[in-house]
XYZ file of C-alpha atoms in Angstrom:
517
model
C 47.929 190.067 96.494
C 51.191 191.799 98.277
C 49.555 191.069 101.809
C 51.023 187.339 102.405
C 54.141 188.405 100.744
C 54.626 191.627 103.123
C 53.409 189.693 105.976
C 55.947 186.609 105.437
C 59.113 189.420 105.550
C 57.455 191.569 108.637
C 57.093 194.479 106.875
C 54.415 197.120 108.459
C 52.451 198.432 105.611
C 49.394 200.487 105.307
C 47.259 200.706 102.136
C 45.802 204.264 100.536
C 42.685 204.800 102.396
C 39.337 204.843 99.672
C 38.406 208.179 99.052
C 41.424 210.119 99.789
C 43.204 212.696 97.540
C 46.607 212.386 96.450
C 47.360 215.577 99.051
C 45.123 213.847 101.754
C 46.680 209.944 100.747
C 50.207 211.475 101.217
C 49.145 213.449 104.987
C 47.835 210.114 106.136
C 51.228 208.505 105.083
C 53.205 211.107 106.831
C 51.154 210.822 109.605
C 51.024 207.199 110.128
C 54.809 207.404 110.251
C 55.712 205.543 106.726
C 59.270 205.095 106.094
C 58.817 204.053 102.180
C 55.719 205.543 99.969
C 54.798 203.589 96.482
C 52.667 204.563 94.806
C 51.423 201.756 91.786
C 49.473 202.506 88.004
C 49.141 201.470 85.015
C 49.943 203.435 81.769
C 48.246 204.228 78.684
C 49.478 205.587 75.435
C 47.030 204.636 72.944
C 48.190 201.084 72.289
C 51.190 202.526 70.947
C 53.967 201.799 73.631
C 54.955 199.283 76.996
C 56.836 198.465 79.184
C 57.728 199.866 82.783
C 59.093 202.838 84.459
C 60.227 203.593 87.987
C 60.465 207.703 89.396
C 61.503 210.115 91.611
C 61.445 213.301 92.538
C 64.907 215.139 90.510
C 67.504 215.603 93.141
C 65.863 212.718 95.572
C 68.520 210.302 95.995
C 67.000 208.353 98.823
C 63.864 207.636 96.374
C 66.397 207.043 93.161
C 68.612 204.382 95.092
C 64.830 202.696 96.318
C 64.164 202.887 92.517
C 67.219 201.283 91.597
C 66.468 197.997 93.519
C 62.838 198.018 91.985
C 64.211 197.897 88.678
C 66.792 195.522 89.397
C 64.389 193.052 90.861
C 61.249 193.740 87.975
C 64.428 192.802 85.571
C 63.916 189.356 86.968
C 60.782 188.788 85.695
C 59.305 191.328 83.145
C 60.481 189.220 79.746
C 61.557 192.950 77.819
C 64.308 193.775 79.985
C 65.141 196.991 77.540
C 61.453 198.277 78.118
C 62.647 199.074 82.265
C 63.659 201.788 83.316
C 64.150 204.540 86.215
C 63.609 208.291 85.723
C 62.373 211.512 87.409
C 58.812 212.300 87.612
C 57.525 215.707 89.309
C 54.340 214.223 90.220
C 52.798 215.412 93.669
C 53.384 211.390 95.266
C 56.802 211.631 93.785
C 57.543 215.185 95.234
C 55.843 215.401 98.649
C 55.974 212.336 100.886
C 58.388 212.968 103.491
C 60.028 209.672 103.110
C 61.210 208.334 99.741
C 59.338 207.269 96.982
C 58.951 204.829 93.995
C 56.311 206.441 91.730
C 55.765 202.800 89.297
C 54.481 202.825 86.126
C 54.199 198.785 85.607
C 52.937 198.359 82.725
C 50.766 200.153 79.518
C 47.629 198.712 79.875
C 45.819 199.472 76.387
C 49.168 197.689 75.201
C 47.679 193.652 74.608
C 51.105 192.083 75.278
C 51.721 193.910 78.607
C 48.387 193.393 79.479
C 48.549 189.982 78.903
C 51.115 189.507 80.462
C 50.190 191.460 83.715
C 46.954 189.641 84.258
C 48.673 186.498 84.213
C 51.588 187.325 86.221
C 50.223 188.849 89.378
C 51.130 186.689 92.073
C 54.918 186.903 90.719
C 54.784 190.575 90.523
C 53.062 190.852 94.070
C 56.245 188.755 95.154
C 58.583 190.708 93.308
C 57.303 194.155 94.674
C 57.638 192.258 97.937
C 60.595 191.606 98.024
C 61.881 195.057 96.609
C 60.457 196.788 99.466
C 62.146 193.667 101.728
C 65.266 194.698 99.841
C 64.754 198.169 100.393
C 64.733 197.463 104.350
C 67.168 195.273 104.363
C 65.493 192.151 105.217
C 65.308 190.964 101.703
C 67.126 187.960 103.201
C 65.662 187.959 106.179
C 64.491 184.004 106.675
C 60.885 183.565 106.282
C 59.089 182.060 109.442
C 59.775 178.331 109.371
C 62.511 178.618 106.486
C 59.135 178.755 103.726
C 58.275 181.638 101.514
C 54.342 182.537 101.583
C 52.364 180.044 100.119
C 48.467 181.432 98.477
C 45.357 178.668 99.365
C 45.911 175.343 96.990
C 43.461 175.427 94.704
C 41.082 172.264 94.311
C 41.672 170.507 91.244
C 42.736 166.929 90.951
C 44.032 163.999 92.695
C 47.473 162.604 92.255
C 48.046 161.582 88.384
C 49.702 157.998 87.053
C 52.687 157.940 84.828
C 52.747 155.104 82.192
C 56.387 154.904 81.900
C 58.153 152.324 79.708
C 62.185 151.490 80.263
C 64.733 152.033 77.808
C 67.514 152.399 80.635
C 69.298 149.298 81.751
C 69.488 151.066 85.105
C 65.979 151.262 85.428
C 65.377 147.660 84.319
C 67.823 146.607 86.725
C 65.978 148.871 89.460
C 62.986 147.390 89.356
C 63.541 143.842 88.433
C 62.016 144.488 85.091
C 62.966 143.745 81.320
C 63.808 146.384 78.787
C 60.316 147.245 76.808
C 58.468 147.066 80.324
C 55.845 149.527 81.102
C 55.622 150.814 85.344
C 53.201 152.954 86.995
C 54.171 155.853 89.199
C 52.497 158.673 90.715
C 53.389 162.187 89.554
C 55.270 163.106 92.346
C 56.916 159.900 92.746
C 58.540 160.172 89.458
C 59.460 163.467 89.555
C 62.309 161.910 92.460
C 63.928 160.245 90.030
C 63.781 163.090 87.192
C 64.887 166.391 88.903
C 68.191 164.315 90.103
C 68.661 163.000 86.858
C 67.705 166.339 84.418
C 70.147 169.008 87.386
C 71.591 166.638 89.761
C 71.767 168.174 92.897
C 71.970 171.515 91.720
C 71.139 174.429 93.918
C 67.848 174.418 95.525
C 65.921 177.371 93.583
C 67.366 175.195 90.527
C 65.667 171.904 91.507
C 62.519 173.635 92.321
C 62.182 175.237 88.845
C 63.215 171.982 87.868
C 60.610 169.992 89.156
C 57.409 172.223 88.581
C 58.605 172.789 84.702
C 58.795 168.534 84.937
C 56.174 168.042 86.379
C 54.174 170.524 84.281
C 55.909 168.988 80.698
C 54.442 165.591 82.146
C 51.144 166.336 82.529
C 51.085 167.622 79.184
C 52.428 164.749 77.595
C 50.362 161.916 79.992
C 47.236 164.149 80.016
C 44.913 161.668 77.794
C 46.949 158.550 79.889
C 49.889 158.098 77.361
C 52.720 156.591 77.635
C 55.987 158.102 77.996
C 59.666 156.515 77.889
C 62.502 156.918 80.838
C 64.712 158.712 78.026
C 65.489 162.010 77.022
C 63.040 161.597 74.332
C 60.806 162.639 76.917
C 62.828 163.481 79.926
C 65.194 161.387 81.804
C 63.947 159.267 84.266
C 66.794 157.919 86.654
C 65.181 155.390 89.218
C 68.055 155.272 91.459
C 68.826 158.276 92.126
C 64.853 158.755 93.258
C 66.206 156.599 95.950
C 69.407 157.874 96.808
C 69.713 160.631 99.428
C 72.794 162.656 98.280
C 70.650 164.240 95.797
C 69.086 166.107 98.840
C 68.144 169.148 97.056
C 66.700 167.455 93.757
C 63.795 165.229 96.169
C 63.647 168.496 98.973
C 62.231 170.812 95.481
C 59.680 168.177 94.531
C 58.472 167.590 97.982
C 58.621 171.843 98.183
C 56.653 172.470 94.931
C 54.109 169.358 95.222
C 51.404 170.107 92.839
C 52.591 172.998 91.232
C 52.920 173.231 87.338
C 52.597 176.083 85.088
C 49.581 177.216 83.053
C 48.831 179.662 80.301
C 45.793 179.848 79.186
C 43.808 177.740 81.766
C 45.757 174.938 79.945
C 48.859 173.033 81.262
C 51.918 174.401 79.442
C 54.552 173.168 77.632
C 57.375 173.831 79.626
C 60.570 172.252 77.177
C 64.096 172.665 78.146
C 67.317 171.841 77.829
C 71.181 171.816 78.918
C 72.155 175.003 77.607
C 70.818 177.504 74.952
C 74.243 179.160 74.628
C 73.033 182.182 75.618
C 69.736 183.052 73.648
C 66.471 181.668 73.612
C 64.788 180.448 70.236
C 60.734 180.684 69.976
C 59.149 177.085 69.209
C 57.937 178.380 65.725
C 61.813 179.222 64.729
C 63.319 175.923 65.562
C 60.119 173.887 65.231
C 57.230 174.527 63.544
C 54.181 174.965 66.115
C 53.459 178.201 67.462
C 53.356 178.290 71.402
C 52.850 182.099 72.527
C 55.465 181.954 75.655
C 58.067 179.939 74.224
C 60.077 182.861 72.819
C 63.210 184.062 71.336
C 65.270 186.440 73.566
C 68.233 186.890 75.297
C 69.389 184.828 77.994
C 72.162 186.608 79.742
C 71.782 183.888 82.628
C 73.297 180.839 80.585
C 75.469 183.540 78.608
C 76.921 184.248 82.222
C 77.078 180.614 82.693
C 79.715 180.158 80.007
C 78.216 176.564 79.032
C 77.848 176.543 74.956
C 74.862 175.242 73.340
C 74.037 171.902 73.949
C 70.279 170.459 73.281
C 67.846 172.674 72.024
C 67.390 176.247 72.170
C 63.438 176.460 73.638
C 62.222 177.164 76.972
C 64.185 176.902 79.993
C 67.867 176.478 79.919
C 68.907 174.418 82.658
C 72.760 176.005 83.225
C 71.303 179.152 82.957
C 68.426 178.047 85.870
C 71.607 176.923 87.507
C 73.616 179.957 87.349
C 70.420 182.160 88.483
C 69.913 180.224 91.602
C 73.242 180.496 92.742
C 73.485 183.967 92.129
C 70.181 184.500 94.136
C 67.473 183.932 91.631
C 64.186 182.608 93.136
C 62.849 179.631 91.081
C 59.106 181.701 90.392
C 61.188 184.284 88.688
C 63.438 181.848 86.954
C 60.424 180.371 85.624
C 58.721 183.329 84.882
C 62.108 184.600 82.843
C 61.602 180.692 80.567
C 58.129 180.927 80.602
C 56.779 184.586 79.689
C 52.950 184.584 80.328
C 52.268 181.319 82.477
C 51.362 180.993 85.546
C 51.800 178.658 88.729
C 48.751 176.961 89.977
C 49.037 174.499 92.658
C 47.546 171.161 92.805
C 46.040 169.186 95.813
C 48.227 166.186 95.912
C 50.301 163.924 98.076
C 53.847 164.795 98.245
C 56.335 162.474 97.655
C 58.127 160.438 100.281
C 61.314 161.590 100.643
C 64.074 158.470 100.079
C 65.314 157.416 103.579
C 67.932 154.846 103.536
C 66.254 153.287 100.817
C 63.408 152.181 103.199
C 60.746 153.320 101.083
C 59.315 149.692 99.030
C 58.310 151.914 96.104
C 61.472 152.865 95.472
C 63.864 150.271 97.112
C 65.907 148.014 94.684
C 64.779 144.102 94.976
C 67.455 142.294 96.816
C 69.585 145.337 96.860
C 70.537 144.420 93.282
C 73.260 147.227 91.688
C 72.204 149.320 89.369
C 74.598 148.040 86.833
C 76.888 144.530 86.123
C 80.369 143.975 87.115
C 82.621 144.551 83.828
C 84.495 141.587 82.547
C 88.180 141.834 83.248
C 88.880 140.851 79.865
C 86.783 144.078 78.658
C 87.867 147.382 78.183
C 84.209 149.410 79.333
C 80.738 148.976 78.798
C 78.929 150.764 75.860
C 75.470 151.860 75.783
C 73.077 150.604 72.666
C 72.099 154.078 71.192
C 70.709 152.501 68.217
C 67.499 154.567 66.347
C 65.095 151.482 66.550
C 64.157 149.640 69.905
C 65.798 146.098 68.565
C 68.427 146.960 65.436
C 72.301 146.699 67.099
C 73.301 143.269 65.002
C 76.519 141.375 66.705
C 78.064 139.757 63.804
C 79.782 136.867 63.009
C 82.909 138.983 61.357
C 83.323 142.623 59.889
C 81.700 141.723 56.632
C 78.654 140.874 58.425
C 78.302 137.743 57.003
C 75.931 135.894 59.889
C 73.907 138.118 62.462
C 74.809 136.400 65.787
C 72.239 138.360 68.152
C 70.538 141.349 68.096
C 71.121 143.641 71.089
C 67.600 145.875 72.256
C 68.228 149.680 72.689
C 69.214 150.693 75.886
C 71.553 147.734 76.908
C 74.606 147.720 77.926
C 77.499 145.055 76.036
C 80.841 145.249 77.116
C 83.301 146.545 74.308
C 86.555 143.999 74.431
C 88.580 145.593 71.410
C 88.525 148.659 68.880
C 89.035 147.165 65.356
C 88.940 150.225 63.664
C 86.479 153.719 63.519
C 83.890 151.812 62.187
C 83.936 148.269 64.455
C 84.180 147.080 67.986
C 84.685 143.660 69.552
C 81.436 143.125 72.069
C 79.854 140.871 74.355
C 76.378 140.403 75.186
C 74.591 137.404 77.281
C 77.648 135.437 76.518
C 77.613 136.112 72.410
C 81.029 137.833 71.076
C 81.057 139.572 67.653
C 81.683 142.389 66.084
C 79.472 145.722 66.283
C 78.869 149.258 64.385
C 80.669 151.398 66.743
C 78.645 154.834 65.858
C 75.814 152.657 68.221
C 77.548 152.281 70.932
C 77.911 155.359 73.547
C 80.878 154.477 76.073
C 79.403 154.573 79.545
C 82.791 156.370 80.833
C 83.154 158.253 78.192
C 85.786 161.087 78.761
C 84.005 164.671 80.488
C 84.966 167.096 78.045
C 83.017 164.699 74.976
C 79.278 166.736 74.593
C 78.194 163.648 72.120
C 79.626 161.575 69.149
C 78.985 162.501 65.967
C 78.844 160.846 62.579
C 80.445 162.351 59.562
C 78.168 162.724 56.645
C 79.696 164.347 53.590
C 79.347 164.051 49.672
C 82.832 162.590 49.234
C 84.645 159.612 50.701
C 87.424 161.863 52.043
C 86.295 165.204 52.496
C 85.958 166.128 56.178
C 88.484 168.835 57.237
C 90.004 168.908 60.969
C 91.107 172.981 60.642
C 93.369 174.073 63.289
C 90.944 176.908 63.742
C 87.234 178.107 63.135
C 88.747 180.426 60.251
C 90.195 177.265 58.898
C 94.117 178.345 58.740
C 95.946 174.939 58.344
C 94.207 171.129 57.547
C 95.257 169.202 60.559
C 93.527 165.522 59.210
C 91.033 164.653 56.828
C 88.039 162.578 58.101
C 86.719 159.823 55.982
C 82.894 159.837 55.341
C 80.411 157.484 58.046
C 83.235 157.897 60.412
C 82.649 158.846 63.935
C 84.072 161.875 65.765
C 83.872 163.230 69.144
C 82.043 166.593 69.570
C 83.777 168.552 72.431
C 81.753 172.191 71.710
C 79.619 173.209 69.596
C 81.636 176.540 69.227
C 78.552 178.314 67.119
C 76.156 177.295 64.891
C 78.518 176.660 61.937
C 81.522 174.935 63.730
C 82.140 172.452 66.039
C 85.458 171.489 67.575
C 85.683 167.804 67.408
C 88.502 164.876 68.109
C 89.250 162.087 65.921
C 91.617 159.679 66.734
C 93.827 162.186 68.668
C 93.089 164.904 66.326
C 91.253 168.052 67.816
C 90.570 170.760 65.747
C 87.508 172.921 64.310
C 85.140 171.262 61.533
C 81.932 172.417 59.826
C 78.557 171.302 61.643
C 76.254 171.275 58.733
C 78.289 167.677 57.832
C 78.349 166.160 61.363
C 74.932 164.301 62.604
C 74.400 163.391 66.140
C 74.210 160.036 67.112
């Protein structure tokens, strides 16, 4: 398994010779001039312990520095980071090769979880050992021949799969000349243009890459009886043109990159959720849901706790700011995966890649009649609000405030320009020509300021009972907020408070009596 990996950074190696003592295996070493010996086992303890151990020789400090950047790297993607670590062994192949060693323990064997996880992990560890010995060298970032990092044989499996994908986004009705409610066909790959951009941007490259196979895996999950999936966050966010538009480079270069590649666990595709940001700590599916799924765990994630981006989402699987933050500090998207994912394992599908967008030359992708993605706002209208609304058809514009007379109902996923704010609970729209008078907590300002995470309605057991505190220990009441109004959510500071703006106002209020909407 280390051979392509070795071979790809142009690193000499020579493998223990069958049938040779440990005395005899360290002679031919010597002799064949090696400038690094590791020797590699597994552990056993009786079931009773795991985890992983690098040693040297007490007093070697050639082998305890080469020890040092094994551990560093296995930290990357062994999920029990406080289970590594380096000590001194006085073994004969940690005391007598001439040049330094790394005597690894990997992992306890009679020990089901690191087993489990060993066996289904080996290419990533081959690559990880790889690239500690690379590191070692110094040509841990070395360029690969051709720019590309060793690729194993594709395994046959099966051809290119069909997404059933029905629009919800204006943008994507817009894109492809097609009404809200509409159902369009893509391949796989093809899709996943328009999803990597749209889930990272054009986040760093390792990003997009971990990105696209954890899409492209959640996909086939979902589609794998030929269902139907939405272009919304429900499922994940499908963003048509930006498939097509080339300054998100990186986002179509990682599905082209990763073409056929999704995660499995189990000889079954996995479920590979994620999210904007965790917070810092990952929450197992059977905490914040209910079903069970063995490598969705809960654990630290010092990666999006680096990142400094509070929680936003959901807690499970991968966190995309902390995917983000790995990459650019070096990260290679197997091990960021592996870090989400615990237990899975890439496979590689024989499929056609995706055409890269070219000037928008491709006819899959290129907008009929070079229509824009959105309409020109009114200059009688303040900004255009997106329909949010729970049900695919419910957003009533009414005749007046006391909804006397519904004038037209608006589908989810529209856009209606806003032309006045009546109060917290009403706006003045337009729609097709109609003006009337809309809920506000529906509508989801398509400009809406940065710093705004989502809005948030207030649901309390009084009329008048929603505290603005100048701070999360409360301190002084800076407003009260009246019940079924609508604040803006700026942080979700922890999982009790929230600071929020109303009208102005910003201060710190209790979560348990805001709902998302």
């Amino acid at each position: 398994m280390l051979t392509p990996f070795l071979d790809a950074y142009g690193v000499e190696y020579r493998f223990r010779p069958a049938g040779l003592s440990l005395s005899q295996s360290v002679k031919d070493a010597t002799d064949w001039g090696a400038q690094l010996y590791v020797p590699m086992h597994t552990n056993a303890a009786g079931g009773t312990a795991m985890g992983t151990r690098f040693g040297f020789y007490p007093g070697r400090m050639d082998s305890s520095n080469a020890c040092n950047i094994f551990k560093k790297n296995w930290l990357k993607i062994y999920p029990y980071s406080e289970k590594v670590k380096t000590g001194t062994y006085t073994f004969y192949e940690a005391k007598n090769p001439v040049c330094p060693s790394v005597y690894c323990e990997l992992v306890f064997h009679d020990n089901i979880t690191d087993a489990t996880w060993f066996h289904q992990n080996t290419d990533t560890i081959a690559r990880n050992i790889a690239q500690s010995i690379a590191d070692f060298f110094g040509v841990g970032s070395k360029p690969i021949e051709n720019n590309e990092e060793p690729k194993l044989p594709a395994t046959e499996t099966k051809d290119d799969h069909i997404v059933n994908i029905k629009l919800t986004k204006q943008e994507n009705a817009y894109f492809y000349k097609k009404n809200i409610g509409d159902i369009i066909s893509l391949p796989t790959e093809q899709y996943l243009l328009g999803v990597v951009p749209a889930e990272v941007g054009n986040a760093h490259i390792e990003a997009c890459k971990a990105q696209a196979v954890a899409a492209r895996s959640i996909v086939r999950y979902w589609t794998r009886s030929g269902a139907t999936i939405t272009d919304s966050s429900s499922h994940q966010s499908y963003r048509a043109p930006r498939g097509a538009n080339t300054a998100y480079g990186n986002a179509h270069k990682a599905v082209v990159e990763t073409a056929g590649q999704v995660l499995m666990y189990g000889g079954k595709v996995a479920q590979t959720y994620f999210a904007d940001s965790n917070g810092g700590k990952m929450v197992a599916s059977k905490e914040h849901w209910s079903a069970d799924i063995p490598y969705l765990v809960t654990k630290d994630d010092p990666w999006t706790k680096a990142s400094g981006k509070p929680y936003n989402g959901h807690p499970v699987g991968m966190s995309q700011q902390g995917a983000i933050w790995a990459a650019n500090n070096g990260v290679k998207y197997q091990d960021i995966l592996a870090f989400y994912y615990p237990g899975t394992m890439i496979e590689t599908e024989n499929v056609k890649p995706a055409t890269m967008p070219s000037g928008n030359n491709n006819p899959e992708t290129k907008p009929a009649e070079e229509k824009p993605t959105q309409p020109v706002l009114s200059s009688d209208a303040l900004y255009f609000a997106e329909v949010i609304t729970r049900n695919p058809a419910s957003l009533n514009i009414w005749s007046n405030t006391k909804k006397n007379r519904s004038m037209k109902i608006v589908p989810r996923g529209m856009l209606v320009e806003v032309l006045q704010i009546i109060d917290g609970t009403w706006a003045k729209v337009r729609f097709e020509g109609v003006t009337g008078y809309s809920d506000r907590q529906y509508l989801k300002r398509q400009d809406e300021p940065s710093d705004v995470m989502y809005m948030a309605k207030v649901k309390t057991r009084f009329p008048l009972s929603l505290n603005i505190w100048q701070n999360p220990n409360k301190g002084k009441s800076l407003t009260k907020v009246p019940n079924k109004e609508t604040v803006e959510v700026l942080q979700e500071y922890n999982y009790t408070w929230a600071k929020i703006r109303y009208k102005g106002t910003v201060g710190y209020s209790d979560r348990q009596y805001l709902e998302k909407v």
